[in-house]
Amino acid sequence: MEPTDPTSGLPFIDEHQVRVAAPAPRTWDALTAWIAHTHLGVSSGFAHLVGTEPRGAAGTLPQPGSTIPGFAVAESVHGKRLTLVGRHRFSRYALIFSLAEHSDETLLSARSHAVFPKLPGALYRGLVIGSGGHRVIVRRMLRDIGRSAERR
């Protein structure tokens, strides 16, 4: 049986990249540690307010099926790709991290896919995507992960 595509039915939103002066295994460790520590900035209060699924943390990142508020690990290919999926009242979404090693550095990218159904979803999309907030947050996240990998 073929695995299902976690981005199926989710339109592409954007992709951001950063070059990290560290090998892919170190960048992977920094990525997974950063996600486990920060929960991608999703607090349990926000998760409850917007009705995220999953709502809490469970399992051990980056194992498939493990969760943090708002995200579940749908795919984990050690040192290469980490796919997180989730949903809440206003959106269904996927965030895919990819790592590509090039000599002494790693290209770390984050690709977002999401659907924002009905009027409340459209308003939420305007607030999050249209405002530029999503872009700022994802770029900052990638920079922080890159700096962490470079310090390791």
JSON list of C-alpha atoms in Angstrom, two decimals:
[
{"chain": "A", "resi": 1, "resn": "MET", "atom": "CA", "xyz": [0.00, 0.00, 0.00]},
{"chain": "A", "resi": 2, "resn": "GLU", "atom": "CA", "xyz": [1.38, 3.41, -1.02]},
{"chain": "A", "resi": 3, "resn": "PRO", "atom": "CA", "xyz": [1.74, 6.01, 1.73]},
{"chain": "A", "resi": 4, "resn": "THR", "atom": "CA", "xyz": [-0.69, 8.90, 1.41]},
{"chain": "A", "resi": 5, "resn": "ASP", "atom": "CA", "xyz": [0.59, 12.37, 0.56]},
{"chain": "A", "resi": 6, "resn": "PRO", "atom": "CA", "xyz": [0.12, 14.55, 3.67]},
{"chain": "A", "resi": 7, "resn": "THR", "atom": "CA", "xyz": [-0.21, 17.63, 1.44]},
{"chain": "A", "resi": 8, "resn": "SER", "atom": "CA", "xyz": [-3.02, 16.12, -0.67]},
{"chain": "A", "resi": 9, "resn": "GLY", "atom": "CA", "xyz": [-5.75, 18.70, -1.04]},
{"chain": "A", "resi": 10, "resn": "LEU", "atom": "CA", "xyz": [-3.66, 21.39, 0.64]},
{"chain": "A", "resi": 11, "resn": "PRO", "atom": "CA", "xyz": [-2.63, 24.28, -1.62]},
{"chain": "A", "resi": 12, "resn": "PHE", "atom": "CA", "xyz": [0.98, 25.44, -1.56]},
{"chain": "A", "resi": 13, "resn": "ILE", "atom": "CA", "xyz": [1.46, 28.60, 0.53]},
{"chain": "A", "resi": 14, "resn": "ASP", "atom": "CA", "xyz": [5.19, 29.32, 0.47]},
{"chain": "A", "resi": 15, "resn": "GLU", "atom": "CA", "xyz": [8.73, 28.02, 0.94]},
{"chain": "A", "resi": 16, "resn": "HIS", "atom": "CA", "xyz": [11.64, 29.57, 2.81]},
{"chain": "A", "resi": 17, "resn": "GLN", "atom": "CA", "xyz": [15.26, 28.42, 2.94]},
{"chain": "A", "resi": 18, "resn": "VAL", "atom": "CA", "xyz": [18.40, 29.10, 4.92]},
{"chain": "A", "resi": 19, "resn": "ARG", "atom": "CA", "xyz": [21.97, 27.91, 4.42]},
{"chain": "A", "resi": 20, "resn": "VAL", "atom": "CA", "xyz": [23.39, 26.37, 7.59]},
{"chain": "A", "resi": 21, "resn": "ALA", "atom": "CA", "xyz": [27.14, 26.09, 8.12]},
{"chain": "A", "resi": 22, "resn": "ALA", "atom": "CA", "xyz": [26.78, 22.59, 9.60]},
{"chain": "A", "resi": 23, "resn": "PRO", "atom": "CA", "xyz": [26.34, 19.07, 8.26]},
{"chain": "A", "resi": 24, "resn": "ALA", "atom": "CA", "xyz": [22.85, 17.67, 7.77]},
{"chain": "A", "resi": 25, "resn": "PRO", "atom": "CA", "xyz": [22.94, 15.32, 10.81]},
{"chain": "A", "resi": 26, "resn": "ARG", "atom": "CA", "xyz": [23.75, 18.24, 13.12]},
{"chain": "A", "resi": 27, "resn": "THR", "atom": "CA", "xyz": [21.11, 20.40, 11.44]},
{"chain": "A", "resi": 28, "resn": "TRP", "atom": "CA", "xyz": [18.55, 17.59, 11.83]},
{"chain": "A", "resi": 29, "resn": "ASP", "atom": "CA", "xyz": [19.34, 17.31, 15.54]},
{"chain": "A", "resi": 30, "resn": "ALA", "atom": "CA", "xyz": [18.96, 21.08, 15.93]},
{"chain": "A", "resi": 31, "resn": "LEU", "atom": "CA", "xyz": [15.67, 21.03, 14.01]},
{"chain": "A", "resi": 32, "resn": "THR", "atom": "CA", "xyz": [14.08, 18.27, 16.06]},
{"chain": "A", "resi": 33, "resn": "ALA", "atom": "CA", "xyz": [15.37, 19.66, 19.37]},
{"chain": "A", "resi": 34, "resn": "TRP", "atom": "CA", "xyz": [14.10, 23.15, 18.49]},
{"chain": "A", "resi": 35, "resn": "ILE", "atom": "CA", "xyz": [10.63, 21.84, 17.61]},
{"chain": "A", "resi": 36, "resn": "ALA", "atom": "CA", "xyz": [10.45, 19.71, 20.79]},
{"chain": "A", "resi": 37, "resn": "HIS", "atom": "CA", "xyz": [11.53, 22.68, 22.92]},
{"chain": "A", "resi": 38, "resn": "THR", "atom": "CA", "xyz": [9.42, 25.43, 21.34]},
{"chain": "A", "resi": 39, "resn": "HIS", "atom": "CA", "xyz": [6.40, 23.45, 20.06]},
{"chain": "A", "resi": 40, "resn": "LEU", "atom": "CA", "xyz": [6.70, 25.78, 17.04]},
{"chain": "A", "resi": 41, "resn": "GLY", "atom": "CA", "xyz": [5.44, 28.59, 19.24]},
{"chain": "A", "resi": 42, "resn": "VAL", "atom": "CA", "xyz": [1.99, 27.06, 19.73]},
{"chain": "A", "resi": 43, "resn": "SER", "atom": "CA", "xyz": [0.97, 27.38, 23.38]},
{"chain": "A", "resi": 44, "resn": "SER", "atom": "CA", "xyz": [-1.57, 25.08, 24.96]},
{"chain": "A", "resi": 45, "resn": "GLY", "atom": "CA", "xyz": [-3.80, 28.14, 25.50]},
{"chain": "A", "resi": 46, "resn": "PHE", "atom": "CA", "xyz": [-3.76, 29.02, 21.80]},
{"chain": "A", "resi": 47, "resn": "ALA", "atom": "CA", "xyz": [-4.25, 25.35, 20.90]},
{"chain": "A", "resi": 48, "resn": "HIS", "atom": "CA", "xyz": [-7.36, 25.25, 23.07]},
{"chain": "A", "resi": 49, "resn": "LEU", "atom": "CA", "xyz": [-8.65, 28.61, 21.79]},
{"chain": "A", "resi": 50, "resn": "VAL", "atom": "CA", "xyz": [-8.56, 27.65, 18.09]},
{"chain": "A", "resi": 51, "resn": "GLY", "atom": "CA", "xyz": [-9.29, 23.96, 18.65]},
{"chain": "A", "resi": 52, "resn": "THR", "atom": "CA", "xyz": [-6.09, 22.46, 17.26]},
{"chain": "A", "resi": 53, "resn": "GLU", "atom": "CA", "xyz": [-5.78, 18.76, 16.54]},
{"chain": "A", "resi": 54, "resn": "PRO", "atom": "CA", "xyz": [-3.65, 17.41, 18.01]},
{"chain": "A", "resi": 55, "resn": "ARG", "atom": "CA", "xyz": [-4.08, 19.48, 21.12]},
{"chain": "A", "resi": 56, "resn": "GLY", "atom": "CA", "xyz": [-1.06, 18.39, 23.16]},
{"chain": "A", "resi": 57, "resn": "ALA", "atom": "CA", "xyz": [2.35, 16.79, 23.13]},
{"chain": "A", "resi": 58, "resn": "ALA", "atom": "CA", "xyz": [2.73, 13.01, 23.01]},
{"chain": "A", "resi": 59, "resn": "GLY", "atom": "CA", "xyz": [5.37, 10.54, 21.92]},
{"chain": "A", "resi": 60, "resn": "THR", "atom": "CA", "xyz": [8.98, 11.27, 21.09]},
{"chain": "A", "resi": 61, "resn": "LEU", "atom": "CA", "xyz": [9.88, 13.67, 18.30]},
{"chain": "A", "resi": 62, "resn": "PRO", "atom": "CA", "xyz": [10.65, 13.02, 15.48]},
{"chain": "A", "resi": 63, "resn": "GLN", "atom": "CA", "xyz": [8.95, 9.62, 15.54]},
{"chain": "A", "resi": 64, "resn": "PRO", "atom": "CA", "xyz": [5.91, 9.35, 13.23]},
{"chain": "A", "resi": 65, "resn": "GLY", "atom": "CA", "xyz": [2.73, 9.82, 15.21]},
{"chain": "A", "resi": 66, "resn": "SER", "atom": "CA", "xyz": [4.36, 11.93, 17.91]},
{"chain": "A", "resi": 67, "resn": "THR", "atom": "CA", "xyz": [2.67, 15.26, 18.51]},
{"chain": "A", "resi": 68, "resn": "ILE", "atom": "CA", "xyz": [3.08, 18.80, 19.77]},
{"chain": "A", "resi": 69, "resn": "PRO", "atom": "CA", "xyz": [0.18, 21.27, 20.10]},
{"chain": "A", "resi": 70, "resn": "GLY", "atom": "CA", "xyz": [-1.21, 21.79, 16.61]},
{"chain": "A", "resi": 71, "resn": "PHE", "atom": "CA", "xyz": [1.07, 19.32, 14.80]},
{"chain": "A", "resi": 72, "resn": "ALA", "atom": "CA", "xyz": [1.58, 15.57, 14.36]},
{"chain": "A", "resi": 73, "resn": "VAL", "atom": "CA", "xyz": [4.58, 13.97, 12.71]},
{"chain": "A", "resi": 74, "resn": "ALA", "atom": "CA", "xyz": [3.26, 12.46, 9.46]},
{"chain": "A", "resi": 75, "resn": "GLU", "atom": "CA", "xyz": [6.66, 11.55, 8.01]},
{"chain": "A", "resi": 76, "resn": "SER", "atom": "CA", "xyz": [10.18, 11.44, 9.36]},
{"chain": "A", "resi": 77, "resn": "VAL", "atom": "CA", "xyz": [13.15, 10.55, 7.18]},
{"chain": "A", "resi": 78, "resn": "HIS", "atom": "CA", "xyz": [16.17, 10.97, 9.44]},
{"chain": "A", "resi": 79, "resn": "GLY", "atom": "CA", "xyz": [18.42, 13.79, 8.29]},
{"chain": "A", "resi": 80, "resn": "LYS", "atom": "CA", "xyz": [16.33, 14.48, 5.17]},
{"chain": "A", "resi": 81, "resn": "ARG", "atom": "CA", "xyz": [12.67, 15.39, 5.72]},
{"chain": "A", "resi": 82, "resn": "LEU", "atom": "CA", "xyz": [10.19, 15.99, 8.51]},
{"chain": "A", "resi": 83, "resn": "THR", "atom": "CA", "xyz": [6.50, 16.46, 7.70]},
{"chain": "A", "resi": 84, "resn": "LEU", "atom": "CA", "xyz": [4.15, 17.90, 10.29]},
{"chain": "A", "resi": 85, "resn": "VAL", "atom": "CA", "xyz": [0.38, 18.09, 9.81]},
{"chain": "A", "resi": 86, "resn": "GLY", "atom": "CA", "xyz": [-2.47, 19.52, 11.81]},
{"chain": "A", "resi": 87, "resn": "ARG", "atom": "CA", "xyz": [-5.75, 21.34, 11.78]},
{"chain": "A", "resi": 88, "resn": "HIS", "atom": "CA", "xyz": [-7.88, 23.73, 13.75]},
{"chain": "A", "resi": 89, "resn": "ARG", "atom": "CA", "xyz": [-11.17, 25.58, 13.37]},
{"chain": "A", "resi": 90, "resn": "PHE", "atom": "CA", "xyz": [-9.85, 27.79, 10.57]},
{"chain": "A", "resi": 91, "resn": "SER", "atom": "CA", "xyz": [-7.37, 25.64, 8.65]},
{"chain": "A", "resi": 92, "resn": "ARG", "atom": "CA", "xyz": [-5.86, 22.27, 7.72]},
{"chain": "A", "resi": 93, "resn": "TYR", "atom": "CA", "xyz": [-2.12, 22.48, 7.12]},
{"chain": "A", "resi": 94, "resn": "ALA", "atom": "CA", "xyz": [1.21, 20.77, 6.57]},
{"chain": "A", "resi": 95, "resn": "LEU", "atom": "CA", "xyz": [4.71, 22.05, 7.27]},
{"chain": "A", "resi": 96, "resn": "ILE", "atom": "CA", "xyz": [7.51, 20.15, 5.53]},
{"chain": "A", "resi": 97, "resn": "PHE", "atom": "CA", "xyz": [11.12, 20.61, 6.56]},
{"chain": "A", "resi": 98, "resn": "SER", "atom": "CA", "xyz": [13.75, 19.41, 4.07]},
{"chain": "A", "resi": 99, "resn": "LEU", "atom": "CA", "xyz": [17.50, 19.18, 4.47]},
{"chain": "A", "resi": 100, "resn": "ALA", "atom": "CA", "xyz": [19.95, 18.97, 1.56]},
{"chain": "A", "resi": 101, "resn": "GLU", "atom": "CA", "xyz": [23.63, 18.60, 2.38]},
{"chain": "A", "resi": 102, "resn": "HIS", "atom": "CA", "xyz": [26.13, 20.42, 0.16]},
{"chain": "A", "resi": 103, "resn": "SER", "atom": "CA", "xyz": [29.83, 19.91, 1.04]},
{"chain": "A", "resi": 104, "resn": "ASP", "atom": "CA", "xyz": [30.22, 21.70, 4.38]},
{"chain": "A", "resi": 105, "resn": "GLU", "atom": "CA", "xyz": [26.75, 23.21, 4.68]},
{"chain": "A", "resi": 106, "resn": "THR", "atom": "CA", "xyz": [23.08, 22.22, 4.69]},
{"chain": "A", "resi": 107, "resn": "LEU", "atom": "CA", "xyz": [20.20, 23.87, 2.90]},
{"chain": "A", "resi": 108, "resn": "LEU", "atom": "CA", "xyz": [17.30, 23.82, 5.35]},
{"chain": "A", "resi": 109, "resn": "SER", "atom": "CA", "xyz": [13.88, 24.62, 3.92]},
{"chain": "A", "resi": 110, "resn": "ALA", "atom": "CA", "xyz": [10.36, 24.89, 5.27]},
{"chain": "A", "resi": 111, "resn": "ARG", "atom": "CA", "xyz": [7.45, 24.49, 2.85]},
{"chain": "A", "resi": 112, "resn": "SER", "atom": "CA", "xyz": [3.89, 25.31, 3.94]},
{"chain": "A", "resi": 113, "resn": "HIS", "atom": "CA", "xyz": [0.62, 24.00, 2.54]},
{"chain": "A", "resi": 114, "resn": "ALA", "atom": "CA", "xyz": [-2.80, 24.91, 3.92]},
{"chain": "A", "resi": 115, "resn": "VAL", "atom": "CA", "xyz": [-6.46, 25.26, 3.18]},
{"chain": "A", "resi": 116, "resn": "PHE", "atom": "CA", "xyz": [-8.62, 27.89, 4.89]},
{"chain": "A", "resi": 117, "resn": "PRO", "atom": "CA", "xyz": [-12.29, 26.90, 4.44]},
{"chain": "A", "resi": 118, "resn": "LYS", "atom": "CA", "xyz": [-15.27, 29.25, 4.46]},
{"chain": "A", "resi": 119, "resn": "LEU", "atom": "CA", "xyz": [-15.35, 32.85, 5.59]},
{"chain": "A", "resi": 120, "resn": "PRO", "atom": "CA", "xyz": [-13.72, 32.32, 9.02]},
{"chain": "A", "resi": 121, "resn": "GLY", "atom": "CA", "xyz": [-10.84, 30.50, 7.29]},
{"chain": "A", "resi": 122, "resn": "ALA", "atom": "CA", "xyz": [-10.46, 33.29, 4.73]},
{"chain": "A", "resi": 123, "resn": "LEU", "atom": "CA", "xyz": [-10.32, 35.86, 7.52]},
{"chain": "A", "resi": 124, "resn": "TYR", "atom": "CA", "xyz": [-7.75, 33.79, 9.40]},
{"chain": "A", "resi": 125, "resn": "ARG", "atom": "CA", "xyz": [-5.67, 33.44, 6.21]},
{"chain": "A", "resi": 126, "resn": "GLY", "atom": "CA", "xyz": [-5.69, 37.22, 5.82]},
{"chain": "A", "resi": 127, "resn": "LEU", "atom": "CA", "xyz": [-4.59, 37.64, 9.41]},
{"chain": "A", "resi": 128, "resn": "VAL", "atom": "CA", "xyz": [-1.79, 35.06, 9.28]},
{"chain": "A", "resi": 129, "resn": "ILE", "atom": "CA", "xyz": [-0.63, 34.90, 5.64]},
{"chain": "A", "resi": 130, "resn": "GLY", "atom": "CA", "xyz": [-1.82, 38.21, 4.22]},
{"chain": "A", "resi": 131, "resn": "SER", "atom": "CA", "xyz": [-0.28, 40.21, 7.06]},
{"chain": "A", "resi": 132, "resn": "GLY", "atom": "CA", "xyz": [3.18, 38.76, 6.36]},
{"chain": "A", "resi": 133, "resn": "GLY", "atom": "CA", "xyz": [3.31, 37.33, 9.88]},
{"chain": "A", "resi": 134, "resn": "HIS", "atom": "CA", "xyz": [3.69, 33.75, 8.67]},
{"chain": "A", "resi": 135, "resn": "ARG", "atom": "CA", "xyz": [6.69, 34.70, 6.50]},
{"chain": "A", "resi": 136, "resn": "VAL", "atom": "CA", "xyz": [8.40, 36.52, 9.38]},
{"chain": "A", "resi": 137, "resn": "ILE", "atom": "CA", "xyz": [7.82, 33.66, 11.82]},
{"chain": "A", "resi": 138, "resn": "VAL", "atom": "CA", "xyz": [9.04, 30.93, 9.44]},
{"chain": "A", "resi": 139, "resn": "ARG", "atom": "CA", "xyz": [12.18, 32.86, 8.48]},
{"chain": "A", "resi": 140, "resn": "ARG", "atom": "CA", "xyz": [12.99, 33.53, 12.14]},
{"chain": "A", "resi": 141, "resn": "MET", "atom": "CA", "xyz": [12.40, 29.86, 12.96]},
{"chain": "A", "resi": 142, "resn": "LEU", "atom": "CA", "xyz": [14.81, 28.72, 10.23]},
{"chain": "A", "resi": 143, "resn": "ARG", "atom": "CA", "xyz": [17.46, 31.24, 11.35]},
{"chain": "A", "resi": 144, "resn": "ASP", "atom": "CA", "xyz": [17.16, 30.06, 14.97]},
{"chain": "A", "resi": 145, "resn": "ILE", "atom": "CA", "xyz": [17.47, 26.40, 13.97]},
{"chain": "A", "resi": 146, "resn": "GLY", "atom": "CA", "xyz": [20.45, 27.20, 11.75]},
{"chain": "A", "resi": 147, "resn": "ARG", "atom": "CA", "xyz": [22.24, 29.09, 14.51]},
{"chain": "A", "resi": 148, "resn": "SER", "atom": "CA", "xyz": [21.60, 26.24, 16.92]},
{"chain": "A", "resi": 149, "resn": "ALA", "atom": "CA", "xyz": [23.08, 23.73, 14.45]},
{"chain": "A", "resi": 150, "resn": "GLU", "atom": "CA", "xyz": [26.14, 25.92, 13.89]},
{"chain": "A", "resi": 151, "resn": "ARG", "atom": "CA", "xyz": [26.77, 26.19, 17.66]},
{"chain": "A", "resi": 152, "resn": "ARG", "atom": "CA", "xyz": [26.56, 22.42, 18.25]}
]
